[in-house]
């Protein structure tokens, strides 16, 4: 799928009676493995998807931001001097949040007229918000003739989430939206921000994303709860070992087992998920480097069970969808992806059986839940970049 640049230009002309001069686009993402590890300074392995958010526009000589969201058919006018959240038009928060963070860094940010349009499915765990943030950032970078380095760009997006929107999310979504490479997944160390691009091309298999089509209930509060449960586990580990390591990344499974008796069951299980998931993610890289779909599938299944039993971020519908997938003979492995509590699964499926798999998945999901799911197939795509207006 792709954004129709001509349609976007046309939209701009109709709204603002002028031609756009700046363009930017940034993709959504799907995480192959390494879930709820980023804010624990661990490892993740996402890939950017072909669904993107695009912005066309031009700078203004004042501090007005005139925004039009083509998908929603909503317009908003804001002033950069008053950078606050807008409850009536919450989609503007991502753009204002990016401007706010850039101003905090003393970057030149002026007003602008923009049209925004995207095909990243919203609210189903494919990071439509990171795509909008990274597209807005690429727009402001061009408008102000400056460029952040990639880690700084992703961190800025994370601060928009943490400080402007009050979500304790990690760095993964913004990082992959900024740095994705066609044909590759990105293995990221969320402590050092060192990353390696890993070819994501299996001869005999491809990734299928499946959407439960369920709104993600209470995601923000449950997500923040998980973050603090991990912190509780770290507090016990630090005391027990008289250690300074402030993140679960700093501890091994043996460390965790050594202080199991001092720890409540919930933080223990949360920590067990994170520590084992970091291991699985490293092994998944090896499997991908070797083009070993069977080995990656096993790790994806193990990750899903851990997220279901230990981390408790799946939902009835996610569990049904992954169970159906795993029983299918052409599926190597399936897991929930993203924050969880609803949203999407990712499935590694035999290439020549993809249609049969998708049809069976959707039909059985409908029978079991009475809900109409949907599937997306995407090659690993490019990260944020300018778009010729
Ligand atoms: C959301 C967050 C990410 C990450 C995932 C879970 O997508 O934005 O930072 O924590 O959940 O892996």
Coordinates of C-alpha atoms and ligand atoms in Angstrom, one line a residue:
X1 CA 0.0 0.0 0.0
X2 CA 1.2 3.5 -0.5
X3 CA 0.2 7.1 -0.2
X4 CA -0.9 8.8 -3.4
X5 CA 1.4 11.8 -3.5
X6 CA -0.7 13.5 -6.3
X7 CA -3.8 13.2 -4.2
X8 CA -2.0 14.8 -1.3
X9 CA -0.8 17.6 -3.4
X10 CA -4.2 18.2 -4.7
X11 CA -5.6 18.3 -1.2
X12 CA -3.0 20.8 -0.2
X13 CA -3.8 23.1 -3.2
X14 CA -7.5 22.9 -2.4
X15 CA -7.0 23.7 1.3
X16 CA -4.4 26.4 1.1
X17 CA -4.6 27.7 -2.5
X18 CA -0.8 27.2 -3.0
X19 CA 1.7 24.5 -3.9
X20 CA 3.4 22.6 -1.1
X21 CA 7.2 22.9 -1.0
X22 CA 8.2 20.5 1.8
X23 CA 7.3 16.8 2.1
X24 CA 8.1 14.1 4.5
X25 CA 7.0 10.5 5.2
X26 CA 7.6 7.9 7.9
X27 CA 6.5 4.3 8.2
X28 CA 4.7 2.3 10.9
X29 CA 6.4 -0.8 12.2
X30 CA 5.9 -4.3 13.3
X31 CA 8.0 -5.9 15.9
X32 CA 9.3 -9.4 15.0
X33 CA 10.4 -10.2 18.6
X34 CA 11.7 -8.4 21.7
X35 CA 8.5 -7.2 23.3
X36 CA 8.4 -4.9 26.4
X37 CA 12.2 -5.0 26.5
X38 CA 13.0 -1.5 25.3
X39 CA 12.2 0.4 28.4
X40 CA 14.2 -2.2 30.3
X41 CA 17.3 -1.3 28.2
X42 CA 17.1 -4.6 26.4
X43 CA 16.9 -5.7 22.7
X44 CA 14.3 -5.4 20.1
X45 CA 14.0 -6.6 16.5
X46 CA 11.4 -4.6 14.6
X47 CA 11.0 -3.8 10.9
X48 CA 9.4 -0.8 9.2
X49 CA 6.3 -1.6 7.2
X50 CA 5.1 -0.2 3.8
X51 CA 2.2 1.7 5.5
X52 CA 3.3 5.3 6.0
X53 CA 2.2 8.7 7.2
X54 CA 3.0 11.6 4.8
X55 CA 3.0 15.3 5.3
X56 CA 3.1 18.0 2.6
X57 CA 3.3 21.7 3.4
X58 CA 5.2 24.9 3.6
X59 CA 6.7 27.1 6.3
X60 CA 5.0 30.3 7.4
X61 CA 6.6 33.6 8.6
X62 CA 4.6 33.5 11.9
X63 CA 4.0 30.9 14.6
X64 CA 0.7 29.5 13.3
X65 CA 0.4 25.8 12.6
X66 CA -2.5 25.2 10.3
X67 CA -3.1 21.4 10.0
X68 CA -5.4 19.3 8.0
X69 CA -5.7 15.5 8.5
X70 CA -6.9 14.0 5.2
X71 CA -7.9 10.7 6.7
X72 CA -10.1 12.2 9.4
X73 CA -11.2 15.2 7.4
X74 CA -10.4 17.4 10.4
X75 CA -8.6 20.8 10.5
X76 CA -7.0 22.6 13.4
X77 CA -5.3 25.9 13.8
X78 CA -2.8 26.2 16.7
X79 CA -0.2 28.7 17.8
X80 CA 3.4 27.5 18.5
X81 CA 3.6 30.0 21.3
X82 CA 1.1 28.0 23.2
X83 CA 2.1 24.4 23.0
X84 CA -0.5 22.4 24.9
X85 CA -2.5 19.2 24.3
X86 CA -5.7 19.6 22.3
X87 CA -8.4 17.4 23.6
X88 CA -10.8 18.2 20.8
X89 CA -8.2 17.3 18.1
X90 CA -5.8 14.8 19.8
X91 CA -4.1 13.9 16.5
X92 CA -2.5 17.4 16.6
X93 CA -0.7 16.5 19.8
X94 CA 2.0 14.5 18.0
X95 CA 2.9 17.4 15.8
X96 CA 2.8 20.0 18.5
X97 CA 4.7 17.6 20.8
X98 CA 7.5 17.3 18.2
X99 CA 7.6 21.1 17.8
X100 CA 7.7 21.6 21.5
X101 CA 10.7 19.2 21.9
X102 CA 12.5 20.9 19.0
X103 CA 12.0 24.3 20.6
X104 CA 13.3 22.9 23.9
X105 CA 16.5 22.0 21.9
X106 CA 16.7 25.5 20.5
X107 CA 16.1 24.4 17.0
X108 CA 14.5 26.9 14.6
X109 CA 10.8 26.0 14.3
X110 CA 8.4 28.3 12.5
X111 CA 4.7 28.0 11.8
X112 CA 3.6 25.9 8.8
X113 CA 0.6 24.9 6.7
X114 CA 0.4 21.1 6.5
X115 CA -1.8 18.3 5.1
X116 CA -1.3 14.9 6.7
X117 CA -2.4 11.6 5.3
X118 CA -1.5 8.1 6.1
X119 CA -2.3 4.5 5.7
X120 CA -0.9 3.1 8.9
X121 CA -3.8 1.5 10.6
X122 CA -4.6 3.5 13.7
X123 CA -5.0 2.0 17.2
X124 CA -3.9 -1.5 16.4
X125 CA -0.3 -1.6 17.5
X126 CA 1.5 -0.7 14.3
X127 CA 2.8 2.6 15.6
X128 CA 0.8 5.1 13.7
X129 CA 1.7 7.7 16.3
X130 CA 5.5 7.1 15.9
X131 CA 5.0 7.4 12.1
X132 CA 3.3 10.8 12.6
X133 CA 5.9 12.0 15.0
X134 CA 8.8 11.0 12.8
X135 CA 7.1 12.4 9.7
X136 CA 6.5 15.7 11.5
X137 CA 10.2 15.7 12.7
X138 CA 11.4 15.1 9.1
X139 CA 9.2 18.0 8.0
X140 CA 10.5 20.4 10.7
X141 CA 14.1 19.4 9.9
X142 CA 13.7 20.4 6.3
X143 CA 11.8 23.6 7.1
X144 CA 14.4 24.7 9.6
X145 CA 17.4 23.4 7.6
X146 CA 18.8 21.2 10.5
X147 CA 19.1 17.5 11.0
X148 CA 19.2 15.5 14.2
X149 CA 21.2 12.3 14.3
X150 CA 19.1 9.2 14.3
X151 CA 19.3 8.3 18.0
X152 CA 18.5 11.9 18.9
X153 CA 15.6 11.9 16.6
X154 CA 14.1 8.7 18.1
X155 CA 14.8 10.0 21.6
X156 CA 12.9 13.2 20.8
X157 CA 9.9 11.1 19.7
X158 CA 10.1 9.1 22.9
X159 CA 10.1 12.4 24.9
X160 CA 7.0 13.5 23.1
X161 CA 5.3 10.3 24.3
X162 CA 6.8 10.4 27.8
X163 CA 6.6 14.1 28.6
X164 CA 3.9 15.5 26.3
X165 CA 1.5 12.6 26.3
X166 CA 2.3 10.9 29.6
X167 CA 3.0 7.4 28.3
X168 CA 6.1 5.6 29.7
X169 CA 7.0 4.0 26.3
X170 CA 10.4 3.0 25.2
X171 CA 12.4 4.0 22.1
X172 CA 11.6 1.1 19.7
X173 CA 8.8 2.6 17.6
X174 CA 10.4 5.9 16.9
X175 CA 13.8 4.3 16.2
X176 CA 12.5 1.9 13.6
X177 CA 10.3 4.5 12.0
X178 CA 13.3 6.8 11.6
X179 CA 16.0 4.1 10.7
X180 CA 14.2 1.3 9.0
X181 CA 15.8 -0.1 5.8
X182 CA 14.1 -1.9 3.0
X183 CA 14.6 -5.6 3.1
X184 CA 15.9 -5.5 6.7
X185 CA 14.9 -5.9 10.3
X186 CA 16.7 -3.7 12.8
X187 CA 18.3 -5.3 15.9
X188 CA 18.6 -2.5 18.4
X189 CA 20.4 -2.4 21.7
X190 CA 18.0 0.0 23.6
X191 CA 20.8 1.0 26.0
X192 CA 23.6 2.0 23.6
X193 CA 21.3 2.6 20.6
X194 CA 23.8 0.6 18.6
X195 CA 22.0 -1.3 15.9
X196 CA 22.5 -3.9 13.2
X197 CA 20.4 -4.3 10.0
X198 CA 19.5 -7.9 9.5
X199 CA 18.3 -9.1 6.1
X200 CA 14.7 -10.2 6.6
X201 CA 14.3 -12.3 3.5
X202 CA 13.4 -15.9 4.0
X203 CA 13.4 -17.9 0.8
X204 CA 10.4 -19.9 1.8
X205 CA 8.6 -17.7 4.3
X206 CA 7.2 -14.2 4.9
X207 CA 5.6 -12.2 7.7
X208 CA 1.8 -11.8 7.8
X209 CA 0.4 -9.3 10.2
X210 CA -3.1 -10.0 11.5
X211 CA -5.3 -7.5 13.2
X212 CA -7.8 -8.6 15.9
X213 CA -9.8 -5.6 15.1
X214 CA -10.4 -5.0 18.8
X215 CA -9.8 -1.5 20.3
X216 CA -6.9 -1.7 22.7
X217 CA -8.6 -1.3 26.1
X218 CA -6.7 0.6 28.9
X219 CA -3.4 0.3 27.0
X220 CA -1.9 3.4 28.6
X221 CA -2.6 2.6 32.2
X222 CA -1.8 -1.1 31.9
X223 CA 1.4 -0.3 30.0
X224 CA 2.6 2.1 32.7
X225 CA 1.7 -0.5 35.3
X226 CA 4.1 -3.0 33.5
X227 CA 6.8 -0.4 33.5
X228 CA 6.5 0.1 37.3
X229 CA 6.3 -3.7 37.9
X230 CA 9.6 -4.1 36.2
X231 CA 11.0 -1.3 38.4
X232 CA 9.8 -3.2 41.5
X233 CA 11.7 -6.3 40.3
X234 CA 14.8 -4.2 39.8
X235 CA 14.6 -2.7 43.3
X236 CA 14.6 -6.2 44.9
X237 CA 17.5 -7.3 42.6
X238 CA 19.5 -4.2 43.5
X239 CA 19.0 -4.7 47.2
X240 CA 19.8 -8.4 47.1
X241 CA 23.0 -8.0 45.1
X242 CA 23.9 -4.6 46.5
X243 CA 24.2 -3.7 42.8
X244 CA 23.9 -0.5 40.9
X245 CA 22.2 -2.0 37.8
X246 CA 19.0 0.0 37.4
X247 CA 17.4 -2.0 34.6
X248 CA 16.4 -5.6 34.1
X249 CA 19.0 -5.7 31.3
X250 CA 21.6 -5.8 34.1
X251 CA 20.5 -9.1 35.5
X252 CA 20.5 -12.7 34.4
X253 CA 18.0 -15.5 34.9
X254 CA 20.3 -16.9 37.7
X255 CA 20.2 -13.6 39.4
X256 CA 16.5 -13.5 39.3
X257 CA 16.2 -17.1 40.6
X258 CA 18.5 -16.3 43.5
X259 CA 16.2 -13.7 44.9
X260 CA 12.9 -15.3 43.9
X261 CA 11.9 -15.7 47.5
X262 CA 12.2 -12.0 48.3
X263 CA 10.1 -11.0 45.3
X264 CA 6.4 -11.0 44.9
X265 CA 5.1 -13.3 42.2
X266 CA 4.0 -10.5 39.8
X267 CA 7.3 -8.6 39.5
X268 CA 9.1 -12.0 39.4
X269 CA 7.1 -13.1 36.3
X270 CA 7.4 -9.7 34.6
X271 CA 11.2 -9.9 35.1
X272 CA 11.3 -13.5 33.9
X273 CA 9.6 -12.4 30.7
X274 CA 12.0 -9.6 30.1
X275 CA 15.2 -11.5 30.8
X276 CA 14.2 -14.5 28.7
X277 CA 12.8 -12.3 25.9
X278 CA 16.2 -10.6 25.6
X279 CA 17.8 -14.0 25.1
X280 CA 15.2 -15.0 22.5
X281 CA 15.7 -11.8 20.6
X282 CA 19.5 -12.4 20.3
X283 CA 18.7 -16.0 19.1
X284 CA 16.1 -14.7 16.7
X285 CA 18.9 -12.6 15.0
X286 CA 21.0 -15.7 14.5
X287 CA 18.0 -17.5 13.0
X288 CA 17.4 -14.6 10.7
X289 CA 21.0 -14.3 9.6
X290 CA 20.9 -18.0 8.8
X291 CA 17.5 -17.7 7.0
X292 CA 16.2 -20.4 9.4
X293 CA 12.4 -19.8 9.5
X294 CA 11.7 -22.8 11.6
X295 CA 14.1 -21.7 14.4
X296 CA 12.6 -18.1 14.3
X297 CA 9.1 -19.5 14.5
X298 CA 9.9 -21.5 17.6
X299 CA 11.2 -18.3 19.3
X300 CA 8.2 -16.3 18.2
X301 CA 5.9 -19.0 19.8
X302 CA 7.9 -19.0 23.0
X303 CA 7.8 -15.2 23.1
X304 CA 4.0 -15.2 22.8
X305 CA 3.6 -17.8 25.6
X306 CA 5.8 -15.6 27.9
X307 CA 3.8 -12.5 27.0
X308 CA 0.6 -14.4 27.8
X309 CA 1.6 -16.2 31.0
X310 CA 4.3 -14.1 32.6
X311 CA 3.7 -10.6 31.2
X312 CA -0.1 -10.8 30.9
X313 CA -0.4 -8.4 28.0
X314 CA -2.4 -10.5 25.5
X315 CA -6.2 -10.6 25.2
X316 CA -8.8 -13.2 24.5
X317 CA -8.8 -12.3 20.8
X318 CA -5.0 -12.2 20.5
X319 CA -4.8 -15.6 22.1
X320 CA -7.4 -17.0 19.7
X321 CA -5.6 -15.6 16.7
X322 CA -2.2 -16.9 17.6
X323 CA -3.7 -20.3 18.6
X324 CA -5.4 -20.7 15.2
X325 CA -2.2 -19.6 13.4
X326 CA 0.0 -22.1 15.4
X327 CA -2.3 -25.0 14.5
X328 CA -2.0 -24.2 10.8
X329 CA 0.5 -26.5 9.1
X330 CA 2.0 -23.6 7.0
X331 CA 2.8 -21.4 10.0
X332 CA 6.3 -21.5 11.5
X333 CA 5.3 -19.3 14.5
X334 CA 3.0 -16.6 15.7
X335 CA 3.0 -14.0 18.4
X336 CA 1.3 -10.9 19.6
X337 CA 3.2 -7.8 18.5
X338 CA 3.5 -4.3 20.0
X339 CA 2.2 -3.2 23.4
X340 CA -0.6 -5.9 23.4
X341 CA -4.0 -5.7 25.1
X342 CA -5.5 -6.0 21.6
X343 CA -4.0 -5.0 18.3
X344 CA -2.1 -7.3 16.0
X345 CA -0.2 -10.5 15.8
X346 CA 2.7 -11.3 13.5
X347 CA 3.0 -14.7 11.8
X348 CA 5.8 -16.3 9.9
X349 CA 4.2 -18.3 7.1
X350 CA 5.2 -20.5 4.3
X351 CA 5.4 -18.2 1.2
X352 CA 3.6 -20.5 -1.2
X353 CA 0.7 -21.1 1.2
X354 CA 0.1 -17.5 2.3
X355 CA -3.3 -17.2 0.7
X356 CA -4.6 -20.4 2.2
X357 CA -3.2 -19.4 5.6
X358 CA -4.8 -16.0 5.5
X359 CA -8.2 -17.3 4.5
X360 CA -8.2 -20.0 7.1
X361 CA -7.1 -17.6 9.8
X362 CA -9.8 -15.0 9.1
X363 CA -12.5 -17.6 8.7
X364 CA -11.7 -19.4 12.0
X365 CA -11.3 -16.1 13.8
X366 CA -14.7 -15.0 12.7
X367 CA -16.2 -18.3 13.8
X368 CA -14.6 -18.2 17.2
X369 CA -15.1 -14.5 18.0
X370 CA -17.8 -13.2 15.6
X371 CA -15.2 -10.5 14.7
X372 CA -13.9 -9.6 11.3
X373 CA -10.1 -9.6 11.5
X374 CA -7.8 -8.3 8.7
X375 CA -4.4 -9.3 7.4
X376 CA -1.5 -7.1 6.0
X377 CA 1.5 -8.4 4.2
X378 CA 4.4 -6.0 4.1
X379 CA 8.0 -6.2 3.0
X380 CA 10.4 -4.5 5.4
X381 CA 10.4 -0.9 4.4
X382 CA 12.5 2.3 4.5
X383 CA 12.5 4.7 7.5
X384 CA 11.5 8.4 7.5
X385 CA 12.6 10.4 4.6
X386 CA 11.8 13.5 2.6
X387 CA 9.0 13.3 0.1
X388 CA 9.2 15.3 -3.1
X389 CA 6.1 17.6 -3.0
Ligands
LIG1 C1 4.8 0.0 22.5 C2 5.8 1.0 23.0 C3 7.2 0.5 22.7 C4 7.4 -0.9 23.3 C5 6.2 -1.8 22.9 C6 6.3 -3.1 23.6 O1 4.8 -0.1 21.1 O2 5.7 2.3 22.3 O3 8.2 1.4 23.2 O4 7.6 -0.9 24.6 O5 5.0 -1.2 23.1 O6 7.4 -3.9 23.2

